[in-house]
Structure formats: C-alpha cells, structure tokens
Coordinates of C-alpha atoms and ligand atoms in Angstrom, one line a residue:
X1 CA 11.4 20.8 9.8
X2 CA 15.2 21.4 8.9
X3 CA 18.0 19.5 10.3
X4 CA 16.1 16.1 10.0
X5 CA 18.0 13.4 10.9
X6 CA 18.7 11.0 7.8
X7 CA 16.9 7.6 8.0
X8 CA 17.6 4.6 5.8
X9 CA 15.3 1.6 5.1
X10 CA 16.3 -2.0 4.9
X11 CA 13.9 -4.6 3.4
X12 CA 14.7 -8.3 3.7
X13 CA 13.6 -10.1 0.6
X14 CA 10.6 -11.8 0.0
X15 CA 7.4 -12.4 2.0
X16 CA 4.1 -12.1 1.5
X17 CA 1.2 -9.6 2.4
X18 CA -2.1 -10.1 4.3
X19 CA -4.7 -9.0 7.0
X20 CA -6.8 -5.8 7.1
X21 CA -5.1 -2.3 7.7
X22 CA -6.5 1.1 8.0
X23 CA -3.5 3.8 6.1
X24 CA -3.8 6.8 7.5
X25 CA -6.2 9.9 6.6
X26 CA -6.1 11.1 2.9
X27 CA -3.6 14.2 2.9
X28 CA -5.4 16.3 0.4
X29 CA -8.4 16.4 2.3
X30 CA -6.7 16.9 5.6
X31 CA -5.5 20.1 4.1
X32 CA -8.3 21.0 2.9
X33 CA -10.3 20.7 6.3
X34 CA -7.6 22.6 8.5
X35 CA -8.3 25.7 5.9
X36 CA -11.7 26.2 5.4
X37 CA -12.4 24.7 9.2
X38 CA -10.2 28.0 10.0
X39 CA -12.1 30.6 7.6
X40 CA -15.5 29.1 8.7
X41 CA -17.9 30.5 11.3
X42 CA -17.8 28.4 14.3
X43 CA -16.4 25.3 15.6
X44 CA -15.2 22.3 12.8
X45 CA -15.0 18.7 14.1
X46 CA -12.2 16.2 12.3
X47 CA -12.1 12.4 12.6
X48 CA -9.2 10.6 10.5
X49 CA -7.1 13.7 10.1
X50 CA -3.7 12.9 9.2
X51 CA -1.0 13.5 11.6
X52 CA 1.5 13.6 9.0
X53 CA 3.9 16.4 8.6
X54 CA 2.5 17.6 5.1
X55 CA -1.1 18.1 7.1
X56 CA 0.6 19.5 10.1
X57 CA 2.6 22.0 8.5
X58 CA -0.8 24.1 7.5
X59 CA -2.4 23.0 10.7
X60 CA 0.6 24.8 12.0
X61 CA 0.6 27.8 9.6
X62 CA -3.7 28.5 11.0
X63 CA -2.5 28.2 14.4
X64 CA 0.3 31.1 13.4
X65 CA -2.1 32.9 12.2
X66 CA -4.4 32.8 15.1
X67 CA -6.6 30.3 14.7
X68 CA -7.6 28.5 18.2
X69 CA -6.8 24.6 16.9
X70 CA -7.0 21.7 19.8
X71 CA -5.5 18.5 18.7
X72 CA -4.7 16.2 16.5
X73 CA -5.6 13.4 19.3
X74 CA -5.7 10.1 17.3
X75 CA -7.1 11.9 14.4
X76 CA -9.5 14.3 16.1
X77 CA -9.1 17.8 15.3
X78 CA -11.3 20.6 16.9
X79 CA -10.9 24.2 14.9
X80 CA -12.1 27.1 16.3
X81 CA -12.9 29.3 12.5
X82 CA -12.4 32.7 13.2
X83 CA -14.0 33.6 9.8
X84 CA -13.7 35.0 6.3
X85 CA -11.8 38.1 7.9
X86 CA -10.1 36.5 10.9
X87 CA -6.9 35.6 10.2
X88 CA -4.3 37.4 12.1
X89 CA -0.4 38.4 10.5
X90 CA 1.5 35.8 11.4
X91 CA 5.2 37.2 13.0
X92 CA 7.3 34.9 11.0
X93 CA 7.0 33.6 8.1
X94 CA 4.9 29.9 7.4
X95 CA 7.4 27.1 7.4
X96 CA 5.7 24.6 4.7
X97 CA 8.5 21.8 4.8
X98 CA 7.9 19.4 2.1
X99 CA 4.3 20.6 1.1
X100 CA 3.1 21.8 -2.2
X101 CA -0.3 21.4 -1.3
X102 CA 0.4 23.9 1.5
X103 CA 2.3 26.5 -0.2
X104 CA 0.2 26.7 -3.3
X105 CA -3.2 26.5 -1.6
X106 CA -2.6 29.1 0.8
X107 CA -1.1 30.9 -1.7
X108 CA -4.4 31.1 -3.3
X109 CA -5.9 31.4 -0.2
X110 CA -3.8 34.5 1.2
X111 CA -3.6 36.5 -1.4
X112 CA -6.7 38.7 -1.2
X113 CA -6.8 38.8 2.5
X114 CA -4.9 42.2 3.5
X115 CA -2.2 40.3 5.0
X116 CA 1.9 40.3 4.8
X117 CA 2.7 36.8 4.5
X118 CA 5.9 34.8 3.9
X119 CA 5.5 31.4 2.7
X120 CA 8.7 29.2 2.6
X121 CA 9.9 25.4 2.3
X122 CA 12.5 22.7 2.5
X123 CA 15.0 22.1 -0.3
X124 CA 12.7 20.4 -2.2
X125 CA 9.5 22.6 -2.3
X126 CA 12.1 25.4 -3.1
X127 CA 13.0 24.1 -6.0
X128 CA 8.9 23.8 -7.4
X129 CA 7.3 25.5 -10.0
X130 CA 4.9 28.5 -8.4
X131 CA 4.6 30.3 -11.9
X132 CA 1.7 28.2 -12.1
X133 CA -0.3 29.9 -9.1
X134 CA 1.5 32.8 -9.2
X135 CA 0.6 33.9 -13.0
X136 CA -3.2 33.4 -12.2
X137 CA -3.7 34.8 -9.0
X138 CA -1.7 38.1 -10.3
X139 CA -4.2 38.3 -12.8
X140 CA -6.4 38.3 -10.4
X141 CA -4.6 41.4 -8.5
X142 CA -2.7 39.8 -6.4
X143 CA 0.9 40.8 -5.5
X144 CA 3.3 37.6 -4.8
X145 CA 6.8 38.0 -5.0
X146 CA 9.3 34.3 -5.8
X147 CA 12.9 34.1 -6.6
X148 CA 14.2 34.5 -10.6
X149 CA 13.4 31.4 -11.0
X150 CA 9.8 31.5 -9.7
X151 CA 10.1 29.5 -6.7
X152 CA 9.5 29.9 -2.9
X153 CA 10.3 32.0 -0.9
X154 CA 6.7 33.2 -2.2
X155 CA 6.2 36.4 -0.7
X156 CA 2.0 37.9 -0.1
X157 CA 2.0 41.3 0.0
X158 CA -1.5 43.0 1.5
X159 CA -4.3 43.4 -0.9
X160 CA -7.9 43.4 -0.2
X161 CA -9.2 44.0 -4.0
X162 CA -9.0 40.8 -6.0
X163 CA -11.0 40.5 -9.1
X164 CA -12.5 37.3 -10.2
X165 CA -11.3 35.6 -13.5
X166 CA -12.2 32.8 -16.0
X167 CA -9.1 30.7 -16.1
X168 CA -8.5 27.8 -18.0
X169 CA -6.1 25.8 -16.5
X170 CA -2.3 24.8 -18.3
X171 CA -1.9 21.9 -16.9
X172 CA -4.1 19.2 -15.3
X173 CA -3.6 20.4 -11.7
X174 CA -5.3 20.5 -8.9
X175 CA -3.3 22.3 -6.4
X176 CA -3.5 25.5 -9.2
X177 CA -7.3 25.0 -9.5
X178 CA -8.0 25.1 -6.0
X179 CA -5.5 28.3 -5.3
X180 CA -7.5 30.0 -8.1
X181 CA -11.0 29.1 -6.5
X182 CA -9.6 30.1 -2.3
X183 CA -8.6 33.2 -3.9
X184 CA -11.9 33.7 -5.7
X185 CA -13.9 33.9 -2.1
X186 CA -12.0 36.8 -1.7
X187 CA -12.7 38.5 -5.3
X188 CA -15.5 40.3 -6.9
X189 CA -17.7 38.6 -9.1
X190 CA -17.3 35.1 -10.5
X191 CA -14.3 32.8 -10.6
X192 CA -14.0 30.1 -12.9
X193 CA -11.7 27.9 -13.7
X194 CA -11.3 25.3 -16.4
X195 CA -9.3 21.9 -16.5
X196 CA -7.9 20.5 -19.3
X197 CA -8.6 16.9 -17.7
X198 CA -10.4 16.0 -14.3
X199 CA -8.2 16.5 -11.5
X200 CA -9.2 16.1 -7.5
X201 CA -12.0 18.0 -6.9
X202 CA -11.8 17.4 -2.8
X203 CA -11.8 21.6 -2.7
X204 CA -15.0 21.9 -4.4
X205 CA -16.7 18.8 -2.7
X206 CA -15.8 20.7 1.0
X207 CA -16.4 24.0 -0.1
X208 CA -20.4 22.5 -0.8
X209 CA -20.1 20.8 2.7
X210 CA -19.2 24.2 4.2
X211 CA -22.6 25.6 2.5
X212 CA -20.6 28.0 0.0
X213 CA -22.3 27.3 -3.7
X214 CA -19.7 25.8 -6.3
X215 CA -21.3 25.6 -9.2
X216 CA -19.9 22.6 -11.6
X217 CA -20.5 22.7 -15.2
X218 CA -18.0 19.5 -16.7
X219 CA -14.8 20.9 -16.9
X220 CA -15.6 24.3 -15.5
X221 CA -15.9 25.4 -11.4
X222 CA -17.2 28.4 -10.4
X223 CA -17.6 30.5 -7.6
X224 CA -18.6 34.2 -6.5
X225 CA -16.5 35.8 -4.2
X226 CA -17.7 37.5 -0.5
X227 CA -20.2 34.4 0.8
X228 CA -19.4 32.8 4.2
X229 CA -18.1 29.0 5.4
X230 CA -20.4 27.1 7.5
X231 CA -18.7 25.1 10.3
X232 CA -19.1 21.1 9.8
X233 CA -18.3 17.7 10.5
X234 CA -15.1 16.0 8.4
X235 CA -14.7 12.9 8.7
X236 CA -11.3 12.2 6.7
X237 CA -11.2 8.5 4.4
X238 CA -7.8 6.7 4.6
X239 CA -5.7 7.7 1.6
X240 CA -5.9 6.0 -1.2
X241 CA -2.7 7.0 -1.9
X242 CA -1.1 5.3 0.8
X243 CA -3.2 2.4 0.6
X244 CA -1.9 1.7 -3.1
X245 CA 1.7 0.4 -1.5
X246 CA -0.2 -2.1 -0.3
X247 CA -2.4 -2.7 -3.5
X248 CA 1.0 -3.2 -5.3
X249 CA 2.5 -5.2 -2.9
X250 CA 0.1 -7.1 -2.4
X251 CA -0.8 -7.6 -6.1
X252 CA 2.9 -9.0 -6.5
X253 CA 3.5 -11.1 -3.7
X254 CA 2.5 -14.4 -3.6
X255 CA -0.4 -15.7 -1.2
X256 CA -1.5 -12.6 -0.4
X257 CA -4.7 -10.5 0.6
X258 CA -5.4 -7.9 2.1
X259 CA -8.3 -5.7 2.9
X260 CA -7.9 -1.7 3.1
X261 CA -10.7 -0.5 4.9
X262 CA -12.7 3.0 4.6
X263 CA -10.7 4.0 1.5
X264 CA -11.7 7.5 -0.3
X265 CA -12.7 6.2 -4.4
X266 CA -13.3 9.7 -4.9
X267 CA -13.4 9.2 -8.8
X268 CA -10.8 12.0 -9.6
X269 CA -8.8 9.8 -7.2
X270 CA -9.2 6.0 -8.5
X271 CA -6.9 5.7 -11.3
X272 CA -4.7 3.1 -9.5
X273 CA -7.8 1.2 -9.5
X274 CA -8.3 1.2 -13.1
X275 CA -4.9 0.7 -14.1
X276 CA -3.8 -2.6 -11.9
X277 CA -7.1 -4.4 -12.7
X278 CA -5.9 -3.2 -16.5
X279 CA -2.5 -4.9 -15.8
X280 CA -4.9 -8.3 -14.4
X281 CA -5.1 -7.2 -10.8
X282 CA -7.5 -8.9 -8.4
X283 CA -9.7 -5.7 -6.9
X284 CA -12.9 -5.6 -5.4
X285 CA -14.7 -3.0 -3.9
X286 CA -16.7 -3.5 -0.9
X287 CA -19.2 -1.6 1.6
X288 CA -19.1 1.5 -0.7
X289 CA -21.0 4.4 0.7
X290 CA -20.8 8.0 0.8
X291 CA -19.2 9.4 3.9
X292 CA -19.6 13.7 4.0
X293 CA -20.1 13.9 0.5
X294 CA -17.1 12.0 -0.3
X295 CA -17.3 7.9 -1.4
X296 CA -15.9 5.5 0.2
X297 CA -15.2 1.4 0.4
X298 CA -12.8 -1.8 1.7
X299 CA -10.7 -2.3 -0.7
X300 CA -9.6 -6.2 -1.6
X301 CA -6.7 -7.2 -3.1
X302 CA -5.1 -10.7 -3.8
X303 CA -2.3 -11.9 -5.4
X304 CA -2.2 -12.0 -9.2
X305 CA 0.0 -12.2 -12.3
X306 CA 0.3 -8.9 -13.7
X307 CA 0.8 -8.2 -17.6
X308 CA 2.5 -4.8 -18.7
X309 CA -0.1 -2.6 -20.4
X310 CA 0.2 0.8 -22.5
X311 CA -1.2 3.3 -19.3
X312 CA -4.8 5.0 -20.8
X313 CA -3.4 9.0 -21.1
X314 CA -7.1 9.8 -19.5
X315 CA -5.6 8.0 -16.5
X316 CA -2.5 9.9 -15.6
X317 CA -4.3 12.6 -13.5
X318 CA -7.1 10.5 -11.6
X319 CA -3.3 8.4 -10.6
X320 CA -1.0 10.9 -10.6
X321 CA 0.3 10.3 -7.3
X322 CA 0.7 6.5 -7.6
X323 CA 2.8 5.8 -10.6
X324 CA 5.9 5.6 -8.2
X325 CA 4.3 2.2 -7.2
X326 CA 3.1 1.5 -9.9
X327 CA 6.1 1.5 -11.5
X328 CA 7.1 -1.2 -8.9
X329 CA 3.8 -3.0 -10.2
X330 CA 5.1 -2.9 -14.0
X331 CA 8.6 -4.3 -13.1
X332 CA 6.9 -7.2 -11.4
X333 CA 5.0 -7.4 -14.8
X334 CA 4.7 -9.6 -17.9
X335 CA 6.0 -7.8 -20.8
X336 CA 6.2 -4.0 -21.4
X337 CA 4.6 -1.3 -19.6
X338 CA 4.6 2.5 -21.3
X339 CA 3.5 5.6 -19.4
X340 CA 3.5 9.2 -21.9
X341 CA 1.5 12.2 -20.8
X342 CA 2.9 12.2 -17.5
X343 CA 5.4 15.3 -17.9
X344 CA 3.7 16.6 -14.6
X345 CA 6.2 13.7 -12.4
X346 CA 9.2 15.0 -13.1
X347 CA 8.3 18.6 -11.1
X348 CA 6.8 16.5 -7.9
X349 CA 8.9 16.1 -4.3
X350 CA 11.5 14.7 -7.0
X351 CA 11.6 14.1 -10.6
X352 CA 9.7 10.8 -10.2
X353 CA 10.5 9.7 -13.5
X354 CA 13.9 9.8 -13.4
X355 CA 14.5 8.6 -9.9
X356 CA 12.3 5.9 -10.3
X357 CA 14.5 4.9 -13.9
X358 CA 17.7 5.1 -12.0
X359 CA 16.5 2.7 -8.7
X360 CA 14.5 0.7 -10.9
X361 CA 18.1 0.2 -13.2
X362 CA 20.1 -0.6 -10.1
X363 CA 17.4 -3.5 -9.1
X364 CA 18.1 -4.8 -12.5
X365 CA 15.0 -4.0 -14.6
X366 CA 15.3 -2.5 -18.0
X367 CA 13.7 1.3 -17.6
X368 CA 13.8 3.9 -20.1
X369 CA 12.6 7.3 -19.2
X370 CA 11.5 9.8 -22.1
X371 CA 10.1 13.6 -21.1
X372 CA 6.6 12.4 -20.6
X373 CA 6.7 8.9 -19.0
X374 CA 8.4 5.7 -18.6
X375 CA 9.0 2.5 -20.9
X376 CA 9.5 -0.5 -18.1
X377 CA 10.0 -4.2 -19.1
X378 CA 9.2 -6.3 -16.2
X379 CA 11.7 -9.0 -15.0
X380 CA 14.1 -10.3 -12.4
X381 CA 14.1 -7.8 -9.8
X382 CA 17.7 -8.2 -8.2
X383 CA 18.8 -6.7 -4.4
X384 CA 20.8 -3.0 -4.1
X385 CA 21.1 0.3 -2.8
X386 CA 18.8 2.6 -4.4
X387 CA 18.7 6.9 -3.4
X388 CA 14.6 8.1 -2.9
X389 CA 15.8 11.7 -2.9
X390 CA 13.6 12.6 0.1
X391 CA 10.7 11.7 -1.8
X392 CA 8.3 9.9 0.7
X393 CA 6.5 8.1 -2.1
X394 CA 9.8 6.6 -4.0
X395 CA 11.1 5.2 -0.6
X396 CA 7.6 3.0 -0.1
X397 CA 7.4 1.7 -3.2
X398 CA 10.9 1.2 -3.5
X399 CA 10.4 -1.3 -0.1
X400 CA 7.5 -2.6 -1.5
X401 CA 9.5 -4.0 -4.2
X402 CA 11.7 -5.8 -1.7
X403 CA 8.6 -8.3 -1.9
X404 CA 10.0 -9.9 -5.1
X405 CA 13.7 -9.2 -5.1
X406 CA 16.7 -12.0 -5.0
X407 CA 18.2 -9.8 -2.2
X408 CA 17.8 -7.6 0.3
X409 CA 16.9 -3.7 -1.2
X410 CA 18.6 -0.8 1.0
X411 CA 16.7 2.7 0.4
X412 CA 18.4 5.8 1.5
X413 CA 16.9 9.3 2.5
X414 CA 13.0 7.9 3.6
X415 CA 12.7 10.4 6.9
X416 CA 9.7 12.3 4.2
X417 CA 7.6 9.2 4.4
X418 CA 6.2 11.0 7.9
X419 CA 4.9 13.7 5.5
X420 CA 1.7 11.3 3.8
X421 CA 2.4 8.0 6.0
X422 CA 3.6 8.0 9.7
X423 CA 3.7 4.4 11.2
X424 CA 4.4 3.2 7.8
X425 CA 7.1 0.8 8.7
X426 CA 5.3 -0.5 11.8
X427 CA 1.9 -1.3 9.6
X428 CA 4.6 -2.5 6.7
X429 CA 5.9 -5.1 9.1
X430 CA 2.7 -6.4 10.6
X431 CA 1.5 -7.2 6.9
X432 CA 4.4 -9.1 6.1
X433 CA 7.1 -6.7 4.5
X434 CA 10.5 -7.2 6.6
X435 CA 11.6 -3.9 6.9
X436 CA 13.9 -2.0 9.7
X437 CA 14.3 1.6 9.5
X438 CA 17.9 3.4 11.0
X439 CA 19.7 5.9 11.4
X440 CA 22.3 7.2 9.3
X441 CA 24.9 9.8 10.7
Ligands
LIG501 C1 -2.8 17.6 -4.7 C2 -2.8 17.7 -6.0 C3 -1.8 17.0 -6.9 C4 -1.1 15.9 -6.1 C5 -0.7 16.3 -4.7 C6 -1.9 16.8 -3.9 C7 -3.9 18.3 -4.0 O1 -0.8 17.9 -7.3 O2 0.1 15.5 -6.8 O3 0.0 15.3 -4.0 O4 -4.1 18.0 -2.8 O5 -4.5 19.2 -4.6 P1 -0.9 18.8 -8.6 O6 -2.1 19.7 -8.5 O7 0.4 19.5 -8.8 O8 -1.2 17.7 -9.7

C-alpha cells in the first residue's frame, strides 16, 4: 500500500446522469464477513464482497494469520474459519493502509486472543484517534501499546484473560462499539455496550447470522464471552455509501434518473435518504426485501430542485459517511444549509469539514466551517483545482460536483477512491459524468 502512485481526476463540466448501476459491495459489511467468516467453524460463502483495498487489507491481515481464504473472484469469497482459537501469529506486522475499520476492529478483536500483533497504517490512519478503543478494551485487560499521541502503530501484546465490561460509549461510533463487542467473545461474563445515538449495527446483525446471541435492549448490546461462530452465507448489499455519489449527482443534474439496484437501507445506514428528500429530493424505494438479515431495495432518483435545510442532529450518525456529498448537494441548493453535531468529520480519512470548506471556497460557494459542522449557501458553482487529501470520499463528490460547474473541476490526490469504490470512474462515465483519471509524477 505505500509508494502509490498519485492520480488526479478531471471532470468536464456539465452533463447529466441516468441508467441503472450496481456500486460496489457495502465496505462495512465486507469487513465484517472476512472476520467472523475467519473465527467461525467451517466454511463461509461471500457474494458482493467488495474488492476494494479497505476490504482487502483485513482479508489480507486473516490470510497472515492463517486463515485458508480463496478469492475474491467477482465478489465471491470462500473462508475457510479456523475458529475461536485458530488464528495463527502473524510474522509481520498487519499492514491496514487507509482502514479504520480494520485497525480498530481487529483491535477489538485481537486483543484477548494470546497473540503478539502489530497493527499499522498509511499516513492517514496514523494520524487517527485509537484512545477511543484503546481506553475500553484496557479496561477490559487488554494490553495495547500506540504512540504519545495515541495513534498507530497499535501494538497487541498476548493476553488470554479479558474481562467483560458495561461501557457506554463517548461518542456515537460504531467502529469503538464493535471493537468492544469482538473483544467481549473473548471475555468472561457479559459485555455491554451503550450508544449515545444509533450507529451501524452491521456487527451485531452478523454476529446473530453466525448463531452467536446479541442481545439488544434500545441503546444497549450485549454479549457473553466464550460461545462459538457458525459458518454462513453473506451475501454483501451494494453500498449505500457509494451509491449516494450518484443520489447527489443525480439529484442535481438536470434530466436525470437513475436506478441503484440492491442497495443496503439498513436503518442505522439511511440518513442520506432522509436528508435529500428533506432538501426536496425525488427518492423512491423499490423491491425492498430482507437479504441475510440485512434490508434491502432499488433506489430511484430523479432530478429535482433542492432547498438548503438546517440537517436534523439525530441524522448525523445514520449519514455520517455521506455529508462529503452532501455537501456537494447543499452547494447546488436553494438557500442555506447548516450541519452542527458533526464534530466526528473532522477525525475521518481527512478533516472532512475543513477540506470540504476549502474546495468548496475555491468552486466559488460561500462555506463557513465551525467545530461541529458546516454553514453552506448554495450558488454558482464555478471550475478549479481543488486538493481531496487522499480522502476517497472528497475526491467523488468533489467530481460529482463537476455536474453543475461553469468549468472544468481538477481534483488532486483520488488514488484512495480504490479503498470503498474501484471502477468508480468507469461506472462515473457510463452514467454521464465526463471524467478522465491520470497520472501525476
Ligand atoms: C464504520 C463506522 C463509521 C464509518 C466508517 C465505517 C464501520 O466510523 O465512518 O466508514 O464499519 O463500523 P465511526 O465508528 O468512527 O463513526
């Protein structure tokens, strides 16, 4: 993952969206399969895994530590569990590139298993808060080292005597809940945790499908330590997250529509959903049905005039990973749009709040970041040169917005969009976006 060669996008102004795409496999659960697929008894069977790096980076990490993994072949994925106990010692340490779902799950996941691990990352993930996993998982005996600072490289030392705790959660995260709940199948007695606000409960849901008991009490998940996994079927929804490039775009280009097909609306997941029909999106759901516990639907979108809106606070963490685009959505807006209670973007793969200010300046719409969110008056949105900062989710939307510039919009530094959306440009181009991708020396 180092030495990546630097990749710039150009995006012609103008055009319009439309046909009927599958994005690729949701990332979080991709994650999520690779793991307990690799702690279960017997053989797990993926459809729709993403073959992004993020995902790859822990399918990587199991196959260091010994488990048997065939694939990904167009999405399929074949893991060989080797159990609660299997995992071998891997004889390097775990290269998590860009993932934060990686290093702080298996962080939670690793720390009760008896094993020496060292987890590290790119310049990015090495510069992310792990405080937040590491403070509950040491009250929970386990012994993980992290720079001064409390970053990566995190280092596991062996321990086979965790102890289960009831945890409520600082912050509305679901990467911290899930580390605390993999480390409670290791512990004795009950783990709880409590959030302060829904967050993605994709951990729990497969953690049910893998026949361990979760029990789910409104804001509180628990588990007992010492049960077994159950090898099963996965069969991985497109992401909604990568499908909402394409809900903005299309939402502010004109004549277009679009379908999204086999979506995941997990409800911890749909925020996007509610906030662009806020702003006078036209969505509809359609052929919703429950795939391995986990809903699903087509998503239509059309063309529509949007209206800036003050975002619902109990929205931010059922959206968290979308306000990048729909920031792009607000600029193309009537009006004002305000985002608070969304402190948690400025410690993701960038500070999205400020990068997205400064690009969104240099396209020539009025942004105004404060601590916790965004103040965006939509307008004229003008061609430039704007800087993603490796951050795969700033460089699509950032091209999205290319759909209603006056010129063309250059975005530096978008080789990270392979970590949540390989073939992005290719799927970009047959919908309508004009966008080239090179190389920059
Ligand atoms: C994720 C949780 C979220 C999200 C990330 C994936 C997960 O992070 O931003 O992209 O798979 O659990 P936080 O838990 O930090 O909010």
């Amino acid at each position: 993952m180092q030495g990546k060669k630097s990749l710039k996008y150009q995006v012609e102004p103008g055009g319009s969206l439309n046909g009927t795409l599958r994005v690729p496999g949701d990332k979080s659960i991709s994650h999520r399969s690779i793991m307990l697929g690799s702690l279960a008894d017997g053989v797990t069977e993926v459809t729709g895994f993403l073959e992004g790096e993020d995902s790859l980076a822990t399918l990587n990490a199991f196959r260091a530590m010994g488990v048997e993994i065939e694939g990904p072949h167009a999405g399929q994925v074949s893991i060989h569990g080797v159990g609660m106990h299997g995992l071998h010692e891997p004889e390097a340490p775990l290269d998590l590139g860009n993932s934060g779902t990686s290093m702080r799950l298996l962080s939670g996941l690793l720390a009760g298993q008896g094993l020496a691990v060292t987890l590290t990352g790119d310049s990015s993930l090495s510069g992310r808060p792990m405080m937040r996993v590491i403070d509950p998982l040491t009250r929970m005996g386990a012994i993980i080292g992290a720079t001064e600072t409390g970053t990566a490289p995190l280092i596991i030392s062996p321990n086979r005597h965790l102890k289960g705790i009831d945890y409520p959660l600082p912050m509305a995260s679901a990467q911290v809940k899930s580390a605390v709940l993999l480390a409670g199948l290791y512990a004795q007695g009950e783990t709880t945790v409590t959030e302060p606000a829904p967050t993605r409960d994709h951990t729990e849901r497969m953690l049910q499908g893998f026949g361990y008991p979760v029990k789910r009490d409104g804001s509180r998940a628990s588990l007992v330590g010492g049960g077994a996994l159950k090898a099963c079927r996965i069969d991985v929804p497109a992401d909604i997250s990568s499908a909402t490039f394409f809900l903005v775009g299309v939402s502010i280009a004109p004549d277009s529509e679009m379908v999204l097909e086999h979506v995941g609306i997990n409800p911890t997941r749909d925020g996007v959903i509610s906030i662009l029909r806020l702003m006078g999106a036209d969505i509809e759901i359609e052929n919703e049905q429950v795939v391995g516990g986990e809903p699903v639907a087509d998503i239509r979108v059309r063309s529509s005039r949007l209206h800036g809106i003050d975002i619902p606070e109990d929205l931010v963490p059922l959206a968290i990973d979308e306000f990048p685009a729909l920031f792009i959505a607000a600029a193309c807006a009537e009006g004002i749009t305000r985002l608070t209670g969304a402190e948690e973007l400025r410690v993701k793969e960038s500070d999205r709040i400020q990068v997205m200010a400064d690009g969104l300046t240099v396209l020539g719409i009025e942004a105004e970041p404060t601590t916790d969110g965004l103040k965006i008056r939509g307008g004229r949105i003008t061609g430039g040169c704007v800087e993603s900062h490796g951050d795969h989710r700033i460089a699509m939307s950032f091209a999205m917005a290319a759909l209603r510039a006056s010129g063309a919009v250059e975005i530096l530094d978008c080789a990270n969009v392979n970590t949540s959306f390989p073939g992005f440009v290719h799927v970009a181009n047959q919908s309508g976006l004009h966008i080239r991708q090179s190389e920059v020396s």
